[in-house]
JSON list of C-alpha atoms in Angstrom, two decimals:
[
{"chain": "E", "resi": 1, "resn": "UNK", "atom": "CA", "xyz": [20.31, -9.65, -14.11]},
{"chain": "E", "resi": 2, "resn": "UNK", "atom": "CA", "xyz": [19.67, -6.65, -16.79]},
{"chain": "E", "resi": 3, "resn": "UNK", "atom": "CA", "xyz": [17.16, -4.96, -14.13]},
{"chain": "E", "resi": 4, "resn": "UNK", "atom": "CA", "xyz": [19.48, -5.36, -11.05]},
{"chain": "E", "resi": 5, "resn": "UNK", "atom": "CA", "xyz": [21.51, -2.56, -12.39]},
{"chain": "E", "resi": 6, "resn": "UNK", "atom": "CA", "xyz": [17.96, -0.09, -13.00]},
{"chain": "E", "resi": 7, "resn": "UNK", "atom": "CA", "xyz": [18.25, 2.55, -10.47]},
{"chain": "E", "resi": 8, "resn": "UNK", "atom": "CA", "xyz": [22.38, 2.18, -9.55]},
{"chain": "E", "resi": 9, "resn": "UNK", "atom": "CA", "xyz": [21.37, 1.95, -5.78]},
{"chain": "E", "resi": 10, "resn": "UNK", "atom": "CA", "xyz": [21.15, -1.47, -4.89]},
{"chain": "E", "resi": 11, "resn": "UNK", "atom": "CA", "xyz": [22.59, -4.35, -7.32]},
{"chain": "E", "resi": 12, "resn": "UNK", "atom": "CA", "xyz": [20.85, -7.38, -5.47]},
{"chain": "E", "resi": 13, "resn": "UNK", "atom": "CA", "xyz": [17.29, -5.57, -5.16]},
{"chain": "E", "resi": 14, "resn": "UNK", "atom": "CA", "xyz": [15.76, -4.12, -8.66]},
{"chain": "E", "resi": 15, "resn": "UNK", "atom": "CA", "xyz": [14.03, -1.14, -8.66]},
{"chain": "E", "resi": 16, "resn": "UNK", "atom": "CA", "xyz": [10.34, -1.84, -10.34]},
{"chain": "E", "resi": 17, "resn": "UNK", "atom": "CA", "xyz": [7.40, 0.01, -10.79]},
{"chain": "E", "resi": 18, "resn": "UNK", "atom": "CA", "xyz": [4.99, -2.19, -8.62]},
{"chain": "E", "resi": 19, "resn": "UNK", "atom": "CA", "xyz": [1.73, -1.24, -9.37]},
{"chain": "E", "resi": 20, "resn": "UNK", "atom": "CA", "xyz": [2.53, -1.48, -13.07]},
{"chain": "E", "resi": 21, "resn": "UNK", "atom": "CA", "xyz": [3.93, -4.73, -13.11]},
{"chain": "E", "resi": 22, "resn": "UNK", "atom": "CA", "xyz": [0.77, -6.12, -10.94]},
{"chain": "E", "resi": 23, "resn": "UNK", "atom": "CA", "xyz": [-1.62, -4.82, -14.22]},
{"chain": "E", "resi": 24, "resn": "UNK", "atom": "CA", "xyz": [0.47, -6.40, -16.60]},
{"chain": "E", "resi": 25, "resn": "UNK", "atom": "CA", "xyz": [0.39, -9.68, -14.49]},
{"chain": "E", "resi": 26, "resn": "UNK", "atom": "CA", "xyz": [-3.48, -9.00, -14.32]},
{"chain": "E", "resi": 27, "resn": "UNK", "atom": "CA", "xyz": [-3.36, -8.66, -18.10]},
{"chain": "E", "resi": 28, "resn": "UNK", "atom": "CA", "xyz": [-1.48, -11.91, -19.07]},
{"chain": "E", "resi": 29, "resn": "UNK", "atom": "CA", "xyz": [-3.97, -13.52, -16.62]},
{"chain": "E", "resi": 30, "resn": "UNK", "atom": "CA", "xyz": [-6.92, -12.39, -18.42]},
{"chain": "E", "resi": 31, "resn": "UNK", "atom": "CA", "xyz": [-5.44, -13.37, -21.83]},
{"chain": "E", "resi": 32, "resn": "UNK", "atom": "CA", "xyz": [-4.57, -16.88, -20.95]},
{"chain": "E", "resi": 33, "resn": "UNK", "atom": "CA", "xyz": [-7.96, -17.45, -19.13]},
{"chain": "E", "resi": 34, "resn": "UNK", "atom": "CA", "xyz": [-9.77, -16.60, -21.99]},
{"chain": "E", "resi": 35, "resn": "UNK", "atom": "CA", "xyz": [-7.47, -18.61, -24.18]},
{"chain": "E", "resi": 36, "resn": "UNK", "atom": "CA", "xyz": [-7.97, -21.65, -21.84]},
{"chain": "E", "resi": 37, "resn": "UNK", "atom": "CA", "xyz": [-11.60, -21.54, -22.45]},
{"chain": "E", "resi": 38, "resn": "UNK", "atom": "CA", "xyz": [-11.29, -20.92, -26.10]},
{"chain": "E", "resi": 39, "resn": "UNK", "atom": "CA", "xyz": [-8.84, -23.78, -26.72]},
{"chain": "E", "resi": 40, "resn": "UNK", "atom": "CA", "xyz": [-11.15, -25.75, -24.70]},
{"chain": "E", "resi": 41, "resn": "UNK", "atom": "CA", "xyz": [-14.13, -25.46, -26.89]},
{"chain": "E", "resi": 42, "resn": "UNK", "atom": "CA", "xyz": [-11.77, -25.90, -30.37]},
{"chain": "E", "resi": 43, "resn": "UNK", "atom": "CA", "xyz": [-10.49, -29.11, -28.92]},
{"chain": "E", "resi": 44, "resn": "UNK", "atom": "CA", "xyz": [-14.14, -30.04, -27.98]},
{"chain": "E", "resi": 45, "resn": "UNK", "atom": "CA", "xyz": [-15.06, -29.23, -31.53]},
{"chain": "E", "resi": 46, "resn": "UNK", "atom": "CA", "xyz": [-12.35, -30.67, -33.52]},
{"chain": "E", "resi": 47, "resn": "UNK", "atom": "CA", "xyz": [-13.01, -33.73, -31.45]},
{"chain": "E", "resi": 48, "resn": "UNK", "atom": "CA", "xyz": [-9.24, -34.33, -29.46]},
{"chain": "E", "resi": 49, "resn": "UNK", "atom": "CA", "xyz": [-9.93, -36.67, -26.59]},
{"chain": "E", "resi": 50, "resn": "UNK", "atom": "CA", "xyz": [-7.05, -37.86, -24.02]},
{"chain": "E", "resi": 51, "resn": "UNK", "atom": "CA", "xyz": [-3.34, -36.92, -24.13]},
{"chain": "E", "resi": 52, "resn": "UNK", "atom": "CA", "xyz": [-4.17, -35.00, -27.76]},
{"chain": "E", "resi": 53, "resn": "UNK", "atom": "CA", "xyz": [-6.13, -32.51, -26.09]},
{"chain": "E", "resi": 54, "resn": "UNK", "atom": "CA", "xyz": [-3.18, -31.88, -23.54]},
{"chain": "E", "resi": 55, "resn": "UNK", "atom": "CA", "xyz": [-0.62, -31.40, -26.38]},
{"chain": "E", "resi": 56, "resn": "UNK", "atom": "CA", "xyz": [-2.94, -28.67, -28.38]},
{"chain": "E", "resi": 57, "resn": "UNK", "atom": "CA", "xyz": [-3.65, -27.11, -25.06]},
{"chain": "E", "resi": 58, "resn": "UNK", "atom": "CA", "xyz": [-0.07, -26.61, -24.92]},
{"chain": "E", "resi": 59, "resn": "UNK", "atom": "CA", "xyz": [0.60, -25.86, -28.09]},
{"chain": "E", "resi": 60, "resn": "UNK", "atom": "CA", "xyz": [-2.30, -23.06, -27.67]},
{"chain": "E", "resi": 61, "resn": "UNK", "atom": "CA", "xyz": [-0.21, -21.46, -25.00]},
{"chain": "E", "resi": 62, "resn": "UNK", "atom": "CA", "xyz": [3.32, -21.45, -26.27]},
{"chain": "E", "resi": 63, "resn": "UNK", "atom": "CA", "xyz": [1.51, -19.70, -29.17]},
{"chain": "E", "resi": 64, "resn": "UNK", "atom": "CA", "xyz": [0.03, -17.37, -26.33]},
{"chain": "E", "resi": 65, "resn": "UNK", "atom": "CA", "xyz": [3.21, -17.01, -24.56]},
{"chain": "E", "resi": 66, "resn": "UNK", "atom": "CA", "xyz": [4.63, -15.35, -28.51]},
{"chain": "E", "resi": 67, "resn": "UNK", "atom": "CA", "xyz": [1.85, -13.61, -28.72]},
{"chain": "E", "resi": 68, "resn": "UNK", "atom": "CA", "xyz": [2.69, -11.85, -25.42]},
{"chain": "E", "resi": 69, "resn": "UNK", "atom": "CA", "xyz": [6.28, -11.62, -26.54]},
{"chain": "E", "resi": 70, "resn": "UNK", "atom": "CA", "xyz": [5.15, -9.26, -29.22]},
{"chain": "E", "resi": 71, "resn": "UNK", "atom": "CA", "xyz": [2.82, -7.53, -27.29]},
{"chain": "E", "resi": 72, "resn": "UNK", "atom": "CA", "xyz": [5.66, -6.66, -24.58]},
{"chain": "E", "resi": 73, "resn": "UNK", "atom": "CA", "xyz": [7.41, -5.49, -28.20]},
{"chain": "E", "resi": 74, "resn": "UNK", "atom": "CA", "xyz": [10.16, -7.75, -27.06]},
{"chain": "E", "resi": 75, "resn": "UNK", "atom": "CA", "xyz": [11.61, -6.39, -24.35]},
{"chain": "E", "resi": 76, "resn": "UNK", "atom": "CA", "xyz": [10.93, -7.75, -21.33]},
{"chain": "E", "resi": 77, "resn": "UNK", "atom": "CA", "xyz": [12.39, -6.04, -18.70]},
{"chain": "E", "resi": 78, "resn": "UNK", "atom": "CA", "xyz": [10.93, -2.97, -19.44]},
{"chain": "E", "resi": 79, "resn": "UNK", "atom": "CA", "xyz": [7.57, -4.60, -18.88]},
{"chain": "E", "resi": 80, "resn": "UNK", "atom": "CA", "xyz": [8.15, -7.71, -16.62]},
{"chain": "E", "resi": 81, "resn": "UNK", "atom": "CA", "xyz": [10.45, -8.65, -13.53]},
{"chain": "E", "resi": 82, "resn": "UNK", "atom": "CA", "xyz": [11.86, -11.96, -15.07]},
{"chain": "E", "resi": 83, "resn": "UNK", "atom": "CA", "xyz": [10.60, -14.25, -18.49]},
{"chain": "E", "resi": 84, "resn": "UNK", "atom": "CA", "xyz": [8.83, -17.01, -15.97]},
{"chain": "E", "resi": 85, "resn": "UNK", "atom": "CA", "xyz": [6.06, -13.81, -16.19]},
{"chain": "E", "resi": 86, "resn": "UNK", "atom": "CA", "xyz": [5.51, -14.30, -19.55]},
{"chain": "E", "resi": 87, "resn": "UNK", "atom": "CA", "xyz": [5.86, -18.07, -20.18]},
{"chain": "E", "resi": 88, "resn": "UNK", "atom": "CA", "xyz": [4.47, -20.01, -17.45]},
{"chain": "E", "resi": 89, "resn": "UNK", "atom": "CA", "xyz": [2.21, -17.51, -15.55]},
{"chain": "E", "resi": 90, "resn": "UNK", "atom": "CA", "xyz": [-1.25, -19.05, -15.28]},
{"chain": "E", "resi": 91, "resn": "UNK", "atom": "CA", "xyz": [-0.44, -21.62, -17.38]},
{"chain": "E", "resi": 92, "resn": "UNK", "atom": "CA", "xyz": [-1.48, -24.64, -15.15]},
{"chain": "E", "resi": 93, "resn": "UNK", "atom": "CA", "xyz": [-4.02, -23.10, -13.58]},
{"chain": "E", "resi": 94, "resn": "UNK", "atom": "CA", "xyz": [-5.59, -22.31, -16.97]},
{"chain": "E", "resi": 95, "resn": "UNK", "atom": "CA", "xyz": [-5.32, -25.93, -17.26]},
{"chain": "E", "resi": 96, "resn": "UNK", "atom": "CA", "xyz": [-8.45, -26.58, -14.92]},
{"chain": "E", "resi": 97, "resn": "UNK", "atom": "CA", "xyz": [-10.63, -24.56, -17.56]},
{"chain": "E", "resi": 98, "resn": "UNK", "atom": "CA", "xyz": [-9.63, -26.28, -20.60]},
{"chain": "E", "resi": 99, "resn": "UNK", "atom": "CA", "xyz": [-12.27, -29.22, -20.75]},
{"chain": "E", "resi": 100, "resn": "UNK", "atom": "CA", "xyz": [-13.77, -30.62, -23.40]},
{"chain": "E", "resi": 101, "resn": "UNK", "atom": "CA", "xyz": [-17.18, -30.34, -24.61]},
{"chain": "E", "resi": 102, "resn": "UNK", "atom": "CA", "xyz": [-19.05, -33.94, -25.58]},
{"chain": "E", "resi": 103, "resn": "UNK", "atom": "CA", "xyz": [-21.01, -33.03, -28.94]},
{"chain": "E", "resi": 104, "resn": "UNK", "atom": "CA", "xyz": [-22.73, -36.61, -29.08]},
{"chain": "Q", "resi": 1, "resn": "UNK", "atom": "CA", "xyz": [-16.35, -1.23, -27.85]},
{"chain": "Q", "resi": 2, "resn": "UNK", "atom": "CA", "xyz": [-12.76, -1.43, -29.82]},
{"chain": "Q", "resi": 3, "resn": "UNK", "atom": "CA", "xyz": [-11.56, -3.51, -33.11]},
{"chain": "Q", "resi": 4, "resn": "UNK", "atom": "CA", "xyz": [-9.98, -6.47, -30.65]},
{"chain": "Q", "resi": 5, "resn": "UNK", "atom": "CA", "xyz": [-13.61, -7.01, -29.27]},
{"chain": "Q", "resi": 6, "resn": "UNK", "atom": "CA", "xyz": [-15.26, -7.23, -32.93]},
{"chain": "Q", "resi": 7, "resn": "UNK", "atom": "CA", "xyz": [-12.63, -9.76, -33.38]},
{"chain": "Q", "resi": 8, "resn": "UNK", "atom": "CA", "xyz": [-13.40, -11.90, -30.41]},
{"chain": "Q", "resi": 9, "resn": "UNK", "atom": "CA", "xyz": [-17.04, -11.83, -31.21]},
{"chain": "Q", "resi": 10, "resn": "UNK", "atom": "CA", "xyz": [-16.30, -12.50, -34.78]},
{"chain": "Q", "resi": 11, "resn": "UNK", "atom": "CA", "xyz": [-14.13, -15.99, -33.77]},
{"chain": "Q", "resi": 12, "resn": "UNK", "atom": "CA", "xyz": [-16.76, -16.63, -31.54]},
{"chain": "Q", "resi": 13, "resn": "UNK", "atom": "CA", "xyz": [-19.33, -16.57, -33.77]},
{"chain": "Q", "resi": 14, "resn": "UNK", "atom": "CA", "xyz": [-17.23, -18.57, -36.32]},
{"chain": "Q", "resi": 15, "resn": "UNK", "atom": "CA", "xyz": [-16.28, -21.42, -33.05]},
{"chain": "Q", "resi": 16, "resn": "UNK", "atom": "CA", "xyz": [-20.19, -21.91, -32.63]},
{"chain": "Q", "resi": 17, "resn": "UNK", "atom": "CA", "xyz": [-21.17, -22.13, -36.24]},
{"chain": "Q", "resi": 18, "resn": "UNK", "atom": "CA", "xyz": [-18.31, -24.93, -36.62]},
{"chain": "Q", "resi": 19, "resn": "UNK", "atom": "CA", "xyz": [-19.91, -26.20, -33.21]},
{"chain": "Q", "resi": 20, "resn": "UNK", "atom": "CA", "xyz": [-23.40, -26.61, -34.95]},
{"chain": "Q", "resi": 21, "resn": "UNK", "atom": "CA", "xyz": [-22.10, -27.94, -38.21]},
{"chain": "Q", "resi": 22, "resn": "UNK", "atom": "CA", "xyz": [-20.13, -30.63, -36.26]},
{"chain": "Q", "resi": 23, "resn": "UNK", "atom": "CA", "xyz": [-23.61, -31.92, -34.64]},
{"chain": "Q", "resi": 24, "resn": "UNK", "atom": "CA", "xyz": [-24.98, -31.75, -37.84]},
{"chain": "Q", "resi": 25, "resn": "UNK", "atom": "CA", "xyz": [-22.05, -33.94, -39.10]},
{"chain": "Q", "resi": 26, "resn": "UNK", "atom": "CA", "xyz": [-22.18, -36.09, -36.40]},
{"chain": "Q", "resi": 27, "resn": "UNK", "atom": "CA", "xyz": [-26.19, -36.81, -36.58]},
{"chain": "Q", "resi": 28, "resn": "UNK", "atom": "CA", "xyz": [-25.86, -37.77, -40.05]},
{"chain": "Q", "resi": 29, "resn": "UNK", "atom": "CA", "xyz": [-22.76, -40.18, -39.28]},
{"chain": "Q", "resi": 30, "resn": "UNK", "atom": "CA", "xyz": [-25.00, -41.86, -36.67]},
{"chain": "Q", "resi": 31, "resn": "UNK", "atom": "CA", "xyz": [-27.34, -42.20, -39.40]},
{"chain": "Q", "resi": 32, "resn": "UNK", "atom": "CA", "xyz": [-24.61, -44.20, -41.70]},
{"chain": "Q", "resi": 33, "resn": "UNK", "atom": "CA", "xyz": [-23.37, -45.71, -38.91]},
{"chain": "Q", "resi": 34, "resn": "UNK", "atom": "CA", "xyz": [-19.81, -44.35, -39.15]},
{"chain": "Q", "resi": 35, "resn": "UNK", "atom": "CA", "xyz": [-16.93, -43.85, -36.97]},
{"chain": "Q", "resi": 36, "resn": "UNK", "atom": "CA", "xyz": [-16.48, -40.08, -36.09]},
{"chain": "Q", "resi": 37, "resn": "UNK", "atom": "CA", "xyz": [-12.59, -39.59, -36.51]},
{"chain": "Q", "resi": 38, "resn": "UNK", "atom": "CA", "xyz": [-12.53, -35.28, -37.30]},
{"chain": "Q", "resi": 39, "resn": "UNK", "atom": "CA", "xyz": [-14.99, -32.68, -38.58]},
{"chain": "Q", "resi": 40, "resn": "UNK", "atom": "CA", "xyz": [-15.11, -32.39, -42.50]},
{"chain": "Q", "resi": 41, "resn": "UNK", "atom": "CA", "xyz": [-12.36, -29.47, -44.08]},
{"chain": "Q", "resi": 42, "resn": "UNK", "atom": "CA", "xyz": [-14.74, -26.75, -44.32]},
{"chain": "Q", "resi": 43, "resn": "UNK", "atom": "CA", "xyz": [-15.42, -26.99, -40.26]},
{"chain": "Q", "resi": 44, "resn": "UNK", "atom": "CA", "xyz": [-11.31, -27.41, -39.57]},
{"chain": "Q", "resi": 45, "resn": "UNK", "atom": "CA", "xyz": [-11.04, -24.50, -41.59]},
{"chain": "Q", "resi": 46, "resn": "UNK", "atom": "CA", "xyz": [-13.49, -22.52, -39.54]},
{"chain": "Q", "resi": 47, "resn": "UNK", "atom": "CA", "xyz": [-11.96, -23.93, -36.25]},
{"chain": "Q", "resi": 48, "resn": "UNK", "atom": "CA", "xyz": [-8.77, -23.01, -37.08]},
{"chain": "Q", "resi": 49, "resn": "UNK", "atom": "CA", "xyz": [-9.89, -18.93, -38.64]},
{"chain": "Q", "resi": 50, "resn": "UNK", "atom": "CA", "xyz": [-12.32, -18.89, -35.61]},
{"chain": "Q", "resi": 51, "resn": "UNK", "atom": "CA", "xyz": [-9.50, -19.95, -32.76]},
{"chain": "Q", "resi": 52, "resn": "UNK", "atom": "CA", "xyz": [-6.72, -17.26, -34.37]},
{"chain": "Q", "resi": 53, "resn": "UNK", "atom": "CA", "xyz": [-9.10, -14.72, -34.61]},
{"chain": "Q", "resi": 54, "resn": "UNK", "atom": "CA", "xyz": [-9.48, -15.73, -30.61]},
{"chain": "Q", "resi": 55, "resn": "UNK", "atom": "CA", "xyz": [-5.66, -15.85, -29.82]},
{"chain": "Q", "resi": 56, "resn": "UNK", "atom": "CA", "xyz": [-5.58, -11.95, -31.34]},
{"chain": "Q", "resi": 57, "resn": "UNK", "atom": "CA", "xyz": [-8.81, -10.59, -29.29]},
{"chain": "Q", "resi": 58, "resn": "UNK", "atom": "CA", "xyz": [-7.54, -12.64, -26.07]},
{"chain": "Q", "resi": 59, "resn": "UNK", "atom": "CA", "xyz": [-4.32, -10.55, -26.27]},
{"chain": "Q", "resi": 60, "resn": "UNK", "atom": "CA", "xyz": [-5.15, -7.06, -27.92]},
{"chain": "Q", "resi": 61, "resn": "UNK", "atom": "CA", "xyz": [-8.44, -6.62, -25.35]},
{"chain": "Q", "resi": 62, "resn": "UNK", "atom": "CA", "xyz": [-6.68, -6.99, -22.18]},
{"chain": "Q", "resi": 63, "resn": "UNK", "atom": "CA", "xyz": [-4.45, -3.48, -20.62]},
{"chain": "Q", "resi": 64, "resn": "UNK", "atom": "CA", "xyz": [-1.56, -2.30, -22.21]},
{"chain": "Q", "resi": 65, "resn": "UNK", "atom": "CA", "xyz": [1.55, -3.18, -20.92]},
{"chain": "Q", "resi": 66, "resn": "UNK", "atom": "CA", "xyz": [2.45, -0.87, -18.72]},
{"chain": "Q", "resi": 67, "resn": "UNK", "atom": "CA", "xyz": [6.68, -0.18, -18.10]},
{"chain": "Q", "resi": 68, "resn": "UNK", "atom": "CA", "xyz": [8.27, -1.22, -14.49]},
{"chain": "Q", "resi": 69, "resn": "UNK", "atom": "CA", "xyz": [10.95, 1.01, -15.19]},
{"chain": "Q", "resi": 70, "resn": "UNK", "atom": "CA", "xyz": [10.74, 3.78, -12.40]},
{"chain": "Q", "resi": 71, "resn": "UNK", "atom": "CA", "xyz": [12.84, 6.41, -14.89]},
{"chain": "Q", "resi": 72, "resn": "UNK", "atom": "CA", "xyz": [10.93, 5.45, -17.62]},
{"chain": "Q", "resi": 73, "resn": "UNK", "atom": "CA", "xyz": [9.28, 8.20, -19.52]},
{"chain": "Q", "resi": 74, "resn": "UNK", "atom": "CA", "xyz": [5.54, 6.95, -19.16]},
{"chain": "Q", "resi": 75, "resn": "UNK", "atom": "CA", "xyz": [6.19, 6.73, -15.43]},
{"chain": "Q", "resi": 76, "resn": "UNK", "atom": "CA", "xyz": [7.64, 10.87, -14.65]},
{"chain": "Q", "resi": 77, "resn": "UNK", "atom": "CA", "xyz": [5.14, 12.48, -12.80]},
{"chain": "Q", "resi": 78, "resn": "UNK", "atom": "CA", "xyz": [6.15, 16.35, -13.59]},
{"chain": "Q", "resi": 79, "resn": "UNK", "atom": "CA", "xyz": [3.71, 17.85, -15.03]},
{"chain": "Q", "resi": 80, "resn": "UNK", "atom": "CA", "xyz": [1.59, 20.89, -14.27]},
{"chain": "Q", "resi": 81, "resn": "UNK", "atom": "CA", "xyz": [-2.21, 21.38, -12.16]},
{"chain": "Q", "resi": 82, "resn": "UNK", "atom": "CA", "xyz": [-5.13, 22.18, -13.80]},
{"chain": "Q", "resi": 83, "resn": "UNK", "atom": "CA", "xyz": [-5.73, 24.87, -12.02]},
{"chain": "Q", "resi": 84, "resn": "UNK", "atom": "CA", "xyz": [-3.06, 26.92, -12.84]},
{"chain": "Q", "resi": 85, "resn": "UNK", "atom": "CA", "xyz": [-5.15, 30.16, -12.08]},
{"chain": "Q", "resi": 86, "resn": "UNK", "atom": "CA", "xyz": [-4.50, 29.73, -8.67]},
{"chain": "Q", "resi": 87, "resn": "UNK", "atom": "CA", "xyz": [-0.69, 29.33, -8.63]},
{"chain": "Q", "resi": 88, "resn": "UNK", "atom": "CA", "xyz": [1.45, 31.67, -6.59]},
{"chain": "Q", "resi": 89, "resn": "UNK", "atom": "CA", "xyz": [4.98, 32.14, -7.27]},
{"chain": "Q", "resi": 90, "resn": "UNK", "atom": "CA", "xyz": [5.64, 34.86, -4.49]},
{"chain": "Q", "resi": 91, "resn": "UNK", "atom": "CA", "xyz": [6.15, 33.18, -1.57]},
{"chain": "Q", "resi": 92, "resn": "UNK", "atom": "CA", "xyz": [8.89, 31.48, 0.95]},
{"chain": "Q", "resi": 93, "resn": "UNK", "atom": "CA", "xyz": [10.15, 28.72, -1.50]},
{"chain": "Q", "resi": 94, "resn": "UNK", "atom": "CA", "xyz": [11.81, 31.56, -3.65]},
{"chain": "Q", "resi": 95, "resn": "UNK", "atom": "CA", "xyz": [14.28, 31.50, -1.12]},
{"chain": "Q", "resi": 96, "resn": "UNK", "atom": "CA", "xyz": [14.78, 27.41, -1.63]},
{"chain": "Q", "resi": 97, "resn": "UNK", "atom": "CA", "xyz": [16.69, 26.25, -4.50]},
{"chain": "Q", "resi": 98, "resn": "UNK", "atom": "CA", "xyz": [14.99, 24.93, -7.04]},
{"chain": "Q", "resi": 99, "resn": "UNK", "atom": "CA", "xyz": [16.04, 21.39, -9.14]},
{"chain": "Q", "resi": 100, "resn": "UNK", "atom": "CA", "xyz": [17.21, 22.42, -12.53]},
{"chain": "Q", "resi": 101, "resn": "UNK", "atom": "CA", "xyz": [16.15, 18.14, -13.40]},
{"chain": "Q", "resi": 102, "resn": "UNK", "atom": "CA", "xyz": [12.62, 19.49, -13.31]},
{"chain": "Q", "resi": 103, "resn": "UNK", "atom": "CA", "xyz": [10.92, 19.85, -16.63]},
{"chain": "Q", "resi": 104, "resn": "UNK", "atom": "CA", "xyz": [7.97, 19.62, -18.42]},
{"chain": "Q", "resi": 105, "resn": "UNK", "atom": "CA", "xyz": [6.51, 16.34, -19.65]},
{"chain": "Q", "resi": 106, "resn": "UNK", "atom": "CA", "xyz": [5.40, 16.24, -23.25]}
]
């Protein structure tokens, strides 16, 4: 509701940079692909098989999704159109990539 | 090349050293015939330096954010040509009022 008022034109419709917000959405992409892949191999590693390797995937991105918190410095309106942006975009689609690697 | 890519080549480097040293771990448990339950402490350890160094390359390498705001700051678009050589002030829109709003950006 904080970026409905941007702009003092229209309440219902926010005012947003498109283009901008697009690259930022590219960026967060980017971050959790490679992340997916990454967490992926550690889990392959470390040897989590089954609903573990779930959980640390998703303990992997929650950690992402603070990481981007602090990298939008916190406020995310400035940067983002609502919080779903920054918590569950490509989340479950990340999912796909996060397989495990069989080491024997 | 910036210090967010020497970072993710760094943890990468660490992930497949702990990779190797897990096979090697693994061959000689076959060996004993033991039960693989985790890598030893020095490999977690790695995993664990290797996948944080990761996390900060996977978010410093990607674009800045960039603001949505449309009256943000980074977004104004004053700001003079290059070619200011070429610039004529004596013409018809002397006559049009001009927006006092307009100013330089820093």
């Amino acid at each position: 509701m904080a970026a409905a008022a941007v702009g003092g034109i229209s309440a219902d419709v926010p005012i947003i940079h498109s283009e901008n917000l697009t690259s930022n959405v590219k960026s967060i992409y980017y971050s959790r692909t490679f992340l997916s892949i990454i967490s992926g191999v550690v889990a392959g590693i470390w040897g989590f098989t089954g609903l573990m390797g779930f959980v640390f995937y998703f303990l992997v991105m929650m950690v992402a999704s603070l990481g981007l918190l602090v990298k939008a410095k916190f406020s995310i309106h400035t940067y983002f159109d609502s919080w779903n942006r920054i918590l569950i975009e490509g989340v479950f689609g990340g999912l796909m990539l996060h397989s495990h690697i069989p080491l024997n | 090349m910036g210090f967010g890519h020497v970072l993710g080549v760094l943890g990468g480097a660490l992930l497949a050293h702990a990779a190797y040293a897990t096979i090697q771990y693994r061959a000689v448990l076959k060996i004993t015939e033991e039960e693989f339950s985790s890598p030893p402490m020095d490999v977690m350890m790695q995993l664990l330096l290797g996948l944080a160094l990761c996390i900060w390359a996977g978010l410093a390498v990607p674009a800045k954010f960039l603001s949505v705001l449309p009256h943000s700051e980074e977004n104004r678009i004053v700001s003079l040509p290059a070619n200011m050589d070429f610039m004529t002030f004596n013409h018809r829109g002397r006559a049009l009022p001009s927006d006092p709003e307009l100013k330089l950006k820093t």
